[in-house]
mmCIF file of C-alpha atoms and ligand atoms in Angstrom:
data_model
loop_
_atom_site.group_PDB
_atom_site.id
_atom_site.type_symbol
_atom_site.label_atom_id
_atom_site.label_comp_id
_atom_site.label_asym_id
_atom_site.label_seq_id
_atom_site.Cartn_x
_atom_site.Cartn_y
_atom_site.Cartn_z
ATOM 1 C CA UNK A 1 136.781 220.841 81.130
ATOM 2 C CA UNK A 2 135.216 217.158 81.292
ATOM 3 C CA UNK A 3 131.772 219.073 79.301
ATOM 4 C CA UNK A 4 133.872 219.748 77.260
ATOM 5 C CA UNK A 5 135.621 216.980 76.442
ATOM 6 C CA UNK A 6 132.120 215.289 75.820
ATOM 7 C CA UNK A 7 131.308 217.759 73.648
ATOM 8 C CA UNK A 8 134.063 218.429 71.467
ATOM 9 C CA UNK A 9 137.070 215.722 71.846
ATOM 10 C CA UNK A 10 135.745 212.391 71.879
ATOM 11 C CA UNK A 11 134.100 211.811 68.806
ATOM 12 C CA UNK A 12 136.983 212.135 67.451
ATOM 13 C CA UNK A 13 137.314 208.574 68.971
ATOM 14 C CA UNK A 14 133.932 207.289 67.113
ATOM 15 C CA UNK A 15 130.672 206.785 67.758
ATOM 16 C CA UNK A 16 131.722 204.061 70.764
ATOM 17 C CA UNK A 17 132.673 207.182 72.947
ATOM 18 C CA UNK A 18 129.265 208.013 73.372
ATOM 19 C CA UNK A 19 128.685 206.908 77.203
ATOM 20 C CA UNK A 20 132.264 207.178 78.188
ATOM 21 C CA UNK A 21 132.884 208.272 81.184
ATOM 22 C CA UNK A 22 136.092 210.843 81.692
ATOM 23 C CA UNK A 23 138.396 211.718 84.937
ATOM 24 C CA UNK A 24 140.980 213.190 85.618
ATOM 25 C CA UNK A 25 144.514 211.296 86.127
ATOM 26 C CA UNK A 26 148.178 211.598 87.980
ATOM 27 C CA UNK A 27 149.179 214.730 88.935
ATOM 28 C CA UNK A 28 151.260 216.265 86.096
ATOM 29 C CA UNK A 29 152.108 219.729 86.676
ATOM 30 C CA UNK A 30 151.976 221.076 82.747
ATOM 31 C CA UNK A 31 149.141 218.772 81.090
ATOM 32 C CA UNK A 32 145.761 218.166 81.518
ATOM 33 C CA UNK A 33 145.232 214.277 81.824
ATOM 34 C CA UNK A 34 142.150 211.999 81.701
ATOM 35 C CA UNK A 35 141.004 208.546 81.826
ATOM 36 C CA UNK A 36 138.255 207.782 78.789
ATOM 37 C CA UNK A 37 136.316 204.714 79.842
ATOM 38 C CA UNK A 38 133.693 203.688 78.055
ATOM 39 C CA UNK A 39 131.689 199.770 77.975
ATOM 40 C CA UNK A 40 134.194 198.184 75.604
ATOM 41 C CA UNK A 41 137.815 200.285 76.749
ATOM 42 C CA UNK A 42 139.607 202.352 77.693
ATOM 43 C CA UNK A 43 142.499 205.436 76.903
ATOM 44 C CA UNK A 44 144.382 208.489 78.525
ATOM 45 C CA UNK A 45 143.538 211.575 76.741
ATOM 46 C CA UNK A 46 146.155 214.591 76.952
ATOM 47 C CA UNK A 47 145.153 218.634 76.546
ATOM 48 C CA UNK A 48 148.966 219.530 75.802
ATOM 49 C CA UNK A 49 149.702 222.786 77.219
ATOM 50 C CA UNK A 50 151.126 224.425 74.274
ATOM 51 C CA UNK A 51 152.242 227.853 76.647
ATOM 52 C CA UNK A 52 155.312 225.742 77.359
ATOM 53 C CA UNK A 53 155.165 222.907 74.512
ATOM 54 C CA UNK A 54 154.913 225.576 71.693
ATOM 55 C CA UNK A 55 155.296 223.123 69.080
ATOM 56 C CA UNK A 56 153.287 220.012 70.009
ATOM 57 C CA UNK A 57 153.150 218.531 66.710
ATOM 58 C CA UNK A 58 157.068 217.827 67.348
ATOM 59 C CA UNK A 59 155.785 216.353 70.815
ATOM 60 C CA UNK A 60 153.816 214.133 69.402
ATOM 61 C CA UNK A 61 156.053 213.034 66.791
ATOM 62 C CA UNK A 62 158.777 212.661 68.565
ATOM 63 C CA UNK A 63 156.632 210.144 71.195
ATOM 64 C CA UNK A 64 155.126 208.650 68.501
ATOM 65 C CA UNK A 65 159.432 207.552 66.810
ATOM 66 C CA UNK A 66 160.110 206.306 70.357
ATOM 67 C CA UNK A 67 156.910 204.284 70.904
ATOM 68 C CA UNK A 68 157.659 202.613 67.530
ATOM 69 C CA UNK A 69 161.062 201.932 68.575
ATOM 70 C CA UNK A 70 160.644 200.232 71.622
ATOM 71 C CA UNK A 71 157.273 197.826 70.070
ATOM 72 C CA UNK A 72 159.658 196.922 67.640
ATOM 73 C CA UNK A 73 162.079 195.702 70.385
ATOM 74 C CA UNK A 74 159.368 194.360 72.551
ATOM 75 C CA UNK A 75 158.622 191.915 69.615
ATOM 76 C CA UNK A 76 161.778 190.473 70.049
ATOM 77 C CA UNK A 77 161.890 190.527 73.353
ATOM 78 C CA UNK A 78 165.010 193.252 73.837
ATOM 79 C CA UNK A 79 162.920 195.590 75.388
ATOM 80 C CA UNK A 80 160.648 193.847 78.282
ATOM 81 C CA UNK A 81 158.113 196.442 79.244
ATOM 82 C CA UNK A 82 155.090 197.603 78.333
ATOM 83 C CA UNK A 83 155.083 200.401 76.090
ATOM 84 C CA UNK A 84 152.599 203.575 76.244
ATOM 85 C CA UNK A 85 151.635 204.386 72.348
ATOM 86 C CA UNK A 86 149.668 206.856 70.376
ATOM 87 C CA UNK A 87 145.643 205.916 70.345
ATOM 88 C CA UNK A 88 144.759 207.290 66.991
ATOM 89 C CA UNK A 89 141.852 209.354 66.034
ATOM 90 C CA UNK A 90 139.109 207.691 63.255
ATOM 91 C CA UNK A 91 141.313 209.658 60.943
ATOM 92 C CA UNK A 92 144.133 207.832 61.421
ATOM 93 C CA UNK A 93 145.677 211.445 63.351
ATOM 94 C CA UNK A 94 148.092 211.658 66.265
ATOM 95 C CA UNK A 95 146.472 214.378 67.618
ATOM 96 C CA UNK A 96 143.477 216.995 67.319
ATOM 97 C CA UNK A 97 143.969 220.561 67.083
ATOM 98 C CA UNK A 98 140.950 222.513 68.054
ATOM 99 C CA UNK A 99 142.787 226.004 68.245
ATOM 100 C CA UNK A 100 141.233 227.536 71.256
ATOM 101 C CA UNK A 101 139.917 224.957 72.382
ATOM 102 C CA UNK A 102 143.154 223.157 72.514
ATOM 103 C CA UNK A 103 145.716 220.638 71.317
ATOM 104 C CA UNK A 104 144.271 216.905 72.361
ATOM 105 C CA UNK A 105 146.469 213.472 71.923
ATOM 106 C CA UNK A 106 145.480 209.876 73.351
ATOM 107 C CA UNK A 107 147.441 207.355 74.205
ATOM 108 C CA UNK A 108 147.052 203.644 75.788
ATOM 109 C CA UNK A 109 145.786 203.216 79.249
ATOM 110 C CA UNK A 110 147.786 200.319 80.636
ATOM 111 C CA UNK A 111 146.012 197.855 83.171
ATOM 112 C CA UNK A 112 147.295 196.629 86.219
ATOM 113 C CA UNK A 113 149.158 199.994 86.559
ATOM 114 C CA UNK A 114 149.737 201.802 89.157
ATOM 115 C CA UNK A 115 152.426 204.645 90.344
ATOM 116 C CA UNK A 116 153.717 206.173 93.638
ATOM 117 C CA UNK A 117 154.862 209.793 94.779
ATOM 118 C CA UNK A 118 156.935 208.877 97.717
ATOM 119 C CA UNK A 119 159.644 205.821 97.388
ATOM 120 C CA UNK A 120 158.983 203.382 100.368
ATOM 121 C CA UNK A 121 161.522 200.687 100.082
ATOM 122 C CA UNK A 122 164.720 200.109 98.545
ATOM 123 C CA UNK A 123 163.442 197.243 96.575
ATOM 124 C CA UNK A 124 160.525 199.998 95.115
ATOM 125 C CA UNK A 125 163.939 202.232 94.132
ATOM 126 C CA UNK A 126 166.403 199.793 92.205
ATOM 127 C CA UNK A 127 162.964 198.516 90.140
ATOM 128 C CA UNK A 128 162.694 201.868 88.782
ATOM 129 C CA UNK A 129 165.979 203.056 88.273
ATOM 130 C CA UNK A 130 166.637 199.836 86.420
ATOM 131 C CA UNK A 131 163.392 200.417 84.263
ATOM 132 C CA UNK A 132 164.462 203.915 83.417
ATOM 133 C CA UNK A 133 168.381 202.163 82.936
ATOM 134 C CA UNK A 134 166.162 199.909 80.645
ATOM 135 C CA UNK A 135 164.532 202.575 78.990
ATOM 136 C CA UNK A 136 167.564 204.741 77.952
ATOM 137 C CA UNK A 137 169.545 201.821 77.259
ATOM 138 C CA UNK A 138 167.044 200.531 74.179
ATOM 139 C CA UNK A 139 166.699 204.213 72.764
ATOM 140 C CA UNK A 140 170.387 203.940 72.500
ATOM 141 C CA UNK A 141 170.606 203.463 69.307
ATOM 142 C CA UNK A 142 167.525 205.248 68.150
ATOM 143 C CA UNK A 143 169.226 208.169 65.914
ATOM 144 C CA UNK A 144 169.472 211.557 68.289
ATOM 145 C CA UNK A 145 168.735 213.426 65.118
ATOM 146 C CA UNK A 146 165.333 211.994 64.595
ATOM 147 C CA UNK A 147 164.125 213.803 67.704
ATOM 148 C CA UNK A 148 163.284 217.131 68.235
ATOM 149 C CA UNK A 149 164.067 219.000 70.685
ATOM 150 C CA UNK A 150 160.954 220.103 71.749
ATOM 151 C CA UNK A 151 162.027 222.781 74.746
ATOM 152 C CA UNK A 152 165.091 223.690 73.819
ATOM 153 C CA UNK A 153 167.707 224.082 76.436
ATOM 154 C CA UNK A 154 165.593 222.544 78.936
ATOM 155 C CA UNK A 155 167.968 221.467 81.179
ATOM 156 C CA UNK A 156 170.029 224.593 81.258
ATOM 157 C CA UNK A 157 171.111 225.741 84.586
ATOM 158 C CA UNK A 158 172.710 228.804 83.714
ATOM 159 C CA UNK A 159 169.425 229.778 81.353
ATOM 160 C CA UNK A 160 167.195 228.878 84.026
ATOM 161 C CA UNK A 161 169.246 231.105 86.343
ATOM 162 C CA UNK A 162 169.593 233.735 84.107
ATOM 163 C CA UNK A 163 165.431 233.691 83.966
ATOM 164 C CA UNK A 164 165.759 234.138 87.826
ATOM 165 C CA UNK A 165 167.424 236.720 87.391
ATOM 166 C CA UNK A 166 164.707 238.423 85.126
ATOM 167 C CA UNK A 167 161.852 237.351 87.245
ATOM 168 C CA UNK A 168 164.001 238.855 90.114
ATOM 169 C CA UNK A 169 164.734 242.202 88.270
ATOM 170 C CA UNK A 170 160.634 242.424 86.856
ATOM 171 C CA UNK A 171 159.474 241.849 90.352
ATOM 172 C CA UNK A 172 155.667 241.976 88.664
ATOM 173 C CA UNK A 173 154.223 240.613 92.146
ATOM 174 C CA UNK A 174 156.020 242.102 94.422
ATOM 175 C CA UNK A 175 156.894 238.832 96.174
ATOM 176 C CA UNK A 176 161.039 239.615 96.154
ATOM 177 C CA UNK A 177 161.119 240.441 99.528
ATOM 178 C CA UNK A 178 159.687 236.899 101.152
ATOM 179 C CA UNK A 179 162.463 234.896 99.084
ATOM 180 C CA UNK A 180 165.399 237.249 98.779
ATOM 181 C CA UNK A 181 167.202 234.560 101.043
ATOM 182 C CA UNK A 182 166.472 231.740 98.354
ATOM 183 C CA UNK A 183 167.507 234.491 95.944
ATOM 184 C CA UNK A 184 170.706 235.361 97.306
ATOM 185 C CA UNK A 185 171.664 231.123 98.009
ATOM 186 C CA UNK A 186 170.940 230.472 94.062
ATOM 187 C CA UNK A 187 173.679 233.145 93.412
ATOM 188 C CA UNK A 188 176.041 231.853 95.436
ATOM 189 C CA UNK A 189 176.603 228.210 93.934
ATOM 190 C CA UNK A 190 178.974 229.656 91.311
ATOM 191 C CA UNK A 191 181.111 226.841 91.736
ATOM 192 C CA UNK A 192 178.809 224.204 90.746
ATOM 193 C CA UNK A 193 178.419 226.051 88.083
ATOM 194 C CA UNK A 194 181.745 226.160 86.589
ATOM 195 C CA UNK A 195 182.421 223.153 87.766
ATOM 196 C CA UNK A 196 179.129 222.470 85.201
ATOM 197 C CA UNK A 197 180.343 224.255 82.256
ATOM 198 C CA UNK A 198 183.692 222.022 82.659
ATOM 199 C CA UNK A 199 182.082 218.604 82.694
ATOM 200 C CA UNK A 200 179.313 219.439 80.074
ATOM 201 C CA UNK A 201 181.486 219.989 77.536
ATOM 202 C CA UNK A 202 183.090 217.003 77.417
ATOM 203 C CA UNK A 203 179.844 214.484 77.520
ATOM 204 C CA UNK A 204 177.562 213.182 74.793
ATOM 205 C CA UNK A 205 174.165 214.144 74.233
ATOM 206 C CA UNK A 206 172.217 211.303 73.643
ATOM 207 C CA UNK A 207 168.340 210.622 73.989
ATOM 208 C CA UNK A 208 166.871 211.416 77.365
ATOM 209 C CA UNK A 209 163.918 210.554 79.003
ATOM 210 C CA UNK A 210 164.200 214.370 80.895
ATOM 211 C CA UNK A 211 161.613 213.841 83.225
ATOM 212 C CA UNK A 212 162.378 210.389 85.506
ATOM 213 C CA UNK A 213 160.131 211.338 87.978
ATOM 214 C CA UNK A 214 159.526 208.066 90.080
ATOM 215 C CA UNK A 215 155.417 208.687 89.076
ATOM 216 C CA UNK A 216 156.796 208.665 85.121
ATOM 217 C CA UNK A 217 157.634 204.930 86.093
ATOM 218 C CA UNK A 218 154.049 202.681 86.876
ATOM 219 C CA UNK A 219 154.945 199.465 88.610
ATOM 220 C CA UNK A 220 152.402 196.421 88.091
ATOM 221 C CA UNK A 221 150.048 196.574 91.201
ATOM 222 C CA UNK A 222 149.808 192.817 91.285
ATOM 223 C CA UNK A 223 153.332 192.034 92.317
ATOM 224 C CA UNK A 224 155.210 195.855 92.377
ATOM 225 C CA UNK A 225 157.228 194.907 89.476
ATOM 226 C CA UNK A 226 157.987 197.398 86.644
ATOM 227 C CA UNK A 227 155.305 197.968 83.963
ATOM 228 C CA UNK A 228 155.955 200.823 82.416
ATOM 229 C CA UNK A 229 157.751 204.548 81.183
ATOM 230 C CA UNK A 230 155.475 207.164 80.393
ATOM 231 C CA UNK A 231 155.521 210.931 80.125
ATOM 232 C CA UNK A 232 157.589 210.799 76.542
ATOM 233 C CA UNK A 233 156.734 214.342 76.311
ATOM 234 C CA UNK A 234 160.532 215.483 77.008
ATOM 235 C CA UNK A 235 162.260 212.300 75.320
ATOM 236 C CA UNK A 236 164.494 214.205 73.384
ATOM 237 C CA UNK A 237 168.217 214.867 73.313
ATOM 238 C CA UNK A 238 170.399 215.656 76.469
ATOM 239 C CA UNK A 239 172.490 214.272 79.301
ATOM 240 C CA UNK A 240 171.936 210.993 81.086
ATOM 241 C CA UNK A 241 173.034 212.585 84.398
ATOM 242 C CA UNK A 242 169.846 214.567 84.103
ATOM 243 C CA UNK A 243 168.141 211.364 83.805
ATOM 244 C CA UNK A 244 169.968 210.179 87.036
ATOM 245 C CA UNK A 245 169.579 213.443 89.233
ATOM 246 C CA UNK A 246 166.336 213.183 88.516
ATOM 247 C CA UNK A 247 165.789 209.658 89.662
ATOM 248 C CA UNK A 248 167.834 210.957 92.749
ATOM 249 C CA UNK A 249 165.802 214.400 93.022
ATOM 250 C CA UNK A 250 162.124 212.395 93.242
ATOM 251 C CA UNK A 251 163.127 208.940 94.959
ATOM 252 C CA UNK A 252 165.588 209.930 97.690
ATOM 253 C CA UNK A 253 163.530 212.342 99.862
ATOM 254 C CA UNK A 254 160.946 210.921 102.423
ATOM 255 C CA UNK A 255 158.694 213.572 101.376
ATOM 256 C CA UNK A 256 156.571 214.539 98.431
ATOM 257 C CA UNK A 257 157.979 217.612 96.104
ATOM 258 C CA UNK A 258 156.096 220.133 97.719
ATOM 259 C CA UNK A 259 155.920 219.514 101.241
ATOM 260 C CA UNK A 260 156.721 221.819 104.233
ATOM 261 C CA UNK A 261 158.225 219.744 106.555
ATOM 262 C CA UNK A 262 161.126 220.258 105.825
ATOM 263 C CA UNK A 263 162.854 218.857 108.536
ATOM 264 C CA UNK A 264 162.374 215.559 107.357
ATOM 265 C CA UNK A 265 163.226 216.768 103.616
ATOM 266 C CA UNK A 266 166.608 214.871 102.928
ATOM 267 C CA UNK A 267 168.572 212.551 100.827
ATOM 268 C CA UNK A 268 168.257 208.627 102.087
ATOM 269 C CA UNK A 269 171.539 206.826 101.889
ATOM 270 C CA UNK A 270 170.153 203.598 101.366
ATOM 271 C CA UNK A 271 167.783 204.562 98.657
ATOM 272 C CA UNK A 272 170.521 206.370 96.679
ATOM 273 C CA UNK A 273 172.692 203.081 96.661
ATOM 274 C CA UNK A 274 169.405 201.186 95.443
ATOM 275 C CA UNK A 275 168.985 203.922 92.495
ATOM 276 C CA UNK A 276 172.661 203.103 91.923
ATOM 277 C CA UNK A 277 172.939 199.354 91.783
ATOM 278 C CA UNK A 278 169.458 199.707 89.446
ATOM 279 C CA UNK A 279 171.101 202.363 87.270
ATOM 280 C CA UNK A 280 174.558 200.761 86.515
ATOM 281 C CA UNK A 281 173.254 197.309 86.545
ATOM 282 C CA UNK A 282 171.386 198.294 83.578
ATOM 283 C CA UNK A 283 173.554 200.972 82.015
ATOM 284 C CA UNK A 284 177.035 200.351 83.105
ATOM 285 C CA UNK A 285 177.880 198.728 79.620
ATOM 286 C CA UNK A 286 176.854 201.892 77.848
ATOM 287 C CA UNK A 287 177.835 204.577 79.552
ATOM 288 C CA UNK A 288 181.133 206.215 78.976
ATOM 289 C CA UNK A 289 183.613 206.573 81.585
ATOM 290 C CA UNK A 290 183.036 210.699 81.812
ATOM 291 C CA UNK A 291 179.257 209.701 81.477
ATOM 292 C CA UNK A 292 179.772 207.680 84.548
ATOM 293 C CA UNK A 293 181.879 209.894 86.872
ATOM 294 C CA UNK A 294 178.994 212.966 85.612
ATOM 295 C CA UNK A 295 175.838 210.934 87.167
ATOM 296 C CA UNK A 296 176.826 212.808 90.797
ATOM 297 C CA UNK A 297 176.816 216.566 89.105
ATOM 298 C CA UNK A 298 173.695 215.598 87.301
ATOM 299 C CA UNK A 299 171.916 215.088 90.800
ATOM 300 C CA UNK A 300 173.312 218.005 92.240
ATOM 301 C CA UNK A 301 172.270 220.140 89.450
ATOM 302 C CA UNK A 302 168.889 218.847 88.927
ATOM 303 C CA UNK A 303 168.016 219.583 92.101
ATOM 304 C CA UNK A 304 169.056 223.185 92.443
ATOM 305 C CA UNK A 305 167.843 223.802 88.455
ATOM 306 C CA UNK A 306 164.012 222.592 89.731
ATOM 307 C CA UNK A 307 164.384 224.842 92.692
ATOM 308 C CA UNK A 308 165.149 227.887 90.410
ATOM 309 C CA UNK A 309 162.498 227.175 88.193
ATOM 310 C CA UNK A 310 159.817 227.208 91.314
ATOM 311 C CA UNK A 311 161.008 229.981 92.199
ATOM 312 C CA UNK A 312 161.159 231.792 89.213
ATOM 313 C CA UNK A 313 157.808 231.056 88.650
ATOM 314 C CA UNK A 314 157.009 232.073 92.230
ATOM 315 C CA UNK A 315 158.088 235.858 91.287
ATOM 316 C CA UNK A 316 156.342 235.640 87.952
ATOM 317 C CA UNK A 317 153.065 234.835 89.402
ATOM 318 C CA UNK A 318 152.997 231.266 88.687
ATOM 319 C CA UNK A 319 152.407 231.305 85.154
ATOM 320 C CA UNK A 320 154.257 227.841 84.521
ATOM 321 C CA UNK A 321 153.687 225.159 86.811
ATOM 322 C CA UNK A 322 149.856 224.477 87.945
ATOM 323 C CA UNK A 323 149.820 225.435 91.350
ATOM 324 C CA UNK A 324 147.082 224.597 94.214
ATOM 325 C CA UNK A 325 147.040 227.421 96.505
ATOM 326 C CA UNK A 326 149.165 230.796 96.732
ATOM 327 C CA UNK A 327 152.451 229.927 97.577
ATOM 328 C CA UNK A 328 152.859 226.501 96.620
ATOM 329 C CA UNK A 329 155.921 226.925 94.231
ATOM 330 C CA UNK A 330 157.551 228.808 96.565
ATOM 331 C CA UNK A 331 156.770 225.961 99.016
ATOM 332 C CA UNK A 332 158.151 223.727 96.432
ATOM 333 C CA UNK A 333 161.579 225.659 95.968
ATOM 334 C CA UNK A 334 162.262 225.780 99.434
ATOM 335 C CA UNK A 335 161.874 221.972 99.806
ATOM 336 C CA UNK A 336 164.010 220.868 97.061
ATOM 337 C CA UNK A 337 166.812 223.865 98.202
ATOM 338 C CA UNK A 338 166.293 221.810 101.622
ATOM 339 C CA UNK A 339 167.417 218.702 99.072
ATOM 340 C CA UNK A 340 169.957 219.832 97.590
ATOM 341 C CA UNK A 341 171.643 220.996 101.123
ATOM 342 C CA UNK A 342 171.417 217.845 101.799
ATOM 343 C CA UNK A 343 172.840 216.196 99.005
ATOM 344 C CA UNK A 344 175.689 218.524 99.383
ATOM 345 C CA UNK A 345 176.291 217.508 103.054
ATOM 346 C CA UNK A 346 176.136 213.778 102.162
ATOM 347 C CA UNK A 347 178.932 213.975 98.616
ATOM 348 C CA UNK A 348 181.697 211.819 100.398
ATOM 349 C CA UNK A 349 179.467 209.045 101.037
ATOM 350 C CA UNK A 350 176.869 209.202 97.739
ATOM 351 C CA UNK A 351 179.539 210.048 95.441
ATOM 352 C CA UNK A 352 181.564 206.935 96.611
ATOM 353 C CA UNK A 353 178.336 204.703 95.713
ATOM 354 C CA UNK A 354 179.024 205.880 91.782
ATOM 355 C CA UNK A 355 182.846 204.796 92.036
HETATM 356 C C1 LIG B 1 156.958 219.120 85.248
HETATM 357 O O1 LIG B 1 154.246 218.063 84.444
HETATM 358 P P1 LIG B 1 155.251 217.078 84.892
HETATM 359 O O2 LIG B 1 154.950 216.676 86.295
HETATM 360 O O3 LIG B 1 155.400 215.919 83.968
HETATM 361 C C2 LIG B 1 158.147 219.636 84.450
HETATM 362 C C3 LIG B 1 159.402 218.889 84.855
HETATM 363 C C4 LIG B 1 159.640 219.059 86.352
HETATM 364 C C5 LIG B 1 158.415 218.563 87.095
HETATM 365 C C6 LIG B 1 158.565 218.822 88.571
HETATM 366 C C7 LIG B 1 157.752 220.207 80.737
HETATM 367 O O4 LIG B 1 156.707 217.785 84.883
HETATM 368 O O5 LIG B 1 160.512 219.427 84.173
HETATM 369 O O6 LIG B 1 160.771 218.332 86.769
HETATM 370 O O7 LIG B 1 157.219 219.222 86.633
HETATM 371 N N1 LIG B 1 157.896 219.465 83.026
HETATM 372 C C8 LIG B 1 158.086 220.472 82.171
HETATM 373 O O8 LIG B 1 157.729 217.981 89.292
HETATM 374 O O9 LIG B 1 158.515 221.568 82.498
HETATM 375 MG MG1 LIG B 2 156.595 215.449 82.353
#
């Protein structure tokens, strides 16, 4: 793909790109991502994958209102971190369609930057939940309605488990029979479910970041403080629990997403209360009281909805997430089922951290 890139993307940048040099970056599991350097700069260049954003222009858009937003409040200081923004084309463009050959957008490559898979310290924890607290909390009040939503019900667990279902009853790889068990324990949390439908309808749907993985937050490698949000390409409207679970989901467990040891796959105490005390310190003021007493759903649901979506795409043949070798998202579903048990055997004392 780099040959490409030479070939057909850059010049879109001008006549400067000419001995760039391209690589790829972070480990997204949807987009292809680069870093452009060339003598004089330097940007992150995006191949959208339009299979799952099917209208990118709205992507684009919608990170290009937000971006705006939050360099307006930088200016006067409300909003204190760095903010990732569009890198236009020489014709002024947000991005550049090239049909087959793709959907292409570029944004700023921030310096100093620098992100992390696993959460080491508690410290490392409450910096990022506050940034993404920080985050939400100046989009606040950025109209809803501007945004588009851009997968619509994305964070759906009863969609996503009604997919399961389909991928289950299809069966195209033959795979049923090695994950019937994960099957069969996604079927059986019917209480979380209505116990879903019940909250949901009585909270607000407000701008979301959707995807507050802790690598969608880059600390400052000079002193580990936060630098940055990026990965707008969810922002759009939903729940702020979702926001929290996933904060929980990606920080809380000694081990990566996708690893197989999964005996040491589980929810730390002490970096839940750090997410916590990072969270409300930031968002307390804003969030509503059923907002609040939500945040411990959201991370219970986030966790099982990611595990149904691995393994949905497991028995589809992994047409949705990239994957690395045969198996992996099946690997991945069983480790964050392995999370979510353990979430579950931890409520008294998590839940009490939210009170
Ligand atoms: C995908 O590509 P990435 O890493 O930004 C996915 C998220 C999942 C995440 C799991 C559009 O995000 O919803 O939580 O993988 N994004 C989309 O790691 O489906
Ligand atoms: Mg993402």
């Amino acid at each position: 793909m780099i040959d490409f890139i030479r070939q057909n993307v850059l010049s879109h940048f001008g006549e400067k790109m000419d001995n760039a040099k391209v690589s790829p970056l972070g480990n997204g599991h949807i987009n292809h991502t680069f870093l452009v350097r060339w003598p004089a700069g330097e940007l992150v260049l995006q191949k959208i994958n339009t299979q799952v954003f099917t209208t990118p222009e709205a992507l684009v858009n919608n990170s290009d209102k937000i971006s705006r937003h939050l360099a307006g409040k930088s200016q006067n200081k409300q909003y204190q971190l760095q903010v990732v923004s569009p890198e236009l084309t020489q014709d002024g463009a947000l991005s550049i369609d090239l049909g087959e050959g793709g959907f292409w957008r570029a944004l700023n490559y921030l310096p100093h930057s620098v992100s992390v898979d696993v959460v080491s310290t508690e410290s490392h924890a409450e910096i990022a939940a506050q940034a993404f607290g920080h985050f939400s909390g100046a989009l606040s009040d950025l109209d809803a309605e501007l945004l588009e939503d851009v997968i619509p019900n994305f964070h759906h667990l009863p969609g996503r488990i009604e997919l399961l279902s389909k991928a289950v009853a299809q069966d195209s790889k033959a795979r049923l029979s090695e994950c019937q068990q994960w099957v069969d324990f996604v079927m059986a949390q019917t209480e979380l479910l209505q116990e879903l439908a019940e909250v949901e309808a009585t909270l607000p749907r407000r701008i979301c970041h959707n995807d507050t993985k802790i690598n969608n937050m880059l600390f400052d490698k000079r002193d580990m403080s936060s630098l940055a949000i990026i990965d707008l390409d969810t922002c759009m409207k939903g729940y702020l629990m979702y926001d929290f679970g996933d904060m929980v989901r990606t920080f809380c467990s000694p081990e990566e997403e996708d690893s197989t040891t999964l005996d040491n796959v589980r929810v730390r105490e002490s970096i839940f209360a750090a997410i916590c005390k990072g969270y409300l310190g930031e968002l307390a003021p804003i969030l509503s009281d059923v907002e609040r007493q939500s945040l411990w759903l959201g991370a219970r649901v986030i966790c099982l909805m990611i595990g149904v979506r691995f393994l949905t795409d497991h028995l589809n043949g992994d047409v949705y997430f990239h994957i690395h070798h045969e198996g992996h998202n099946l690997e991945r579903a069983a480790n964050q089922f392995t999370l979510y048990l353990s979430l579950l055997s931890q409520q008294d004392t998590l839940s009490a951290y939210l009170k």
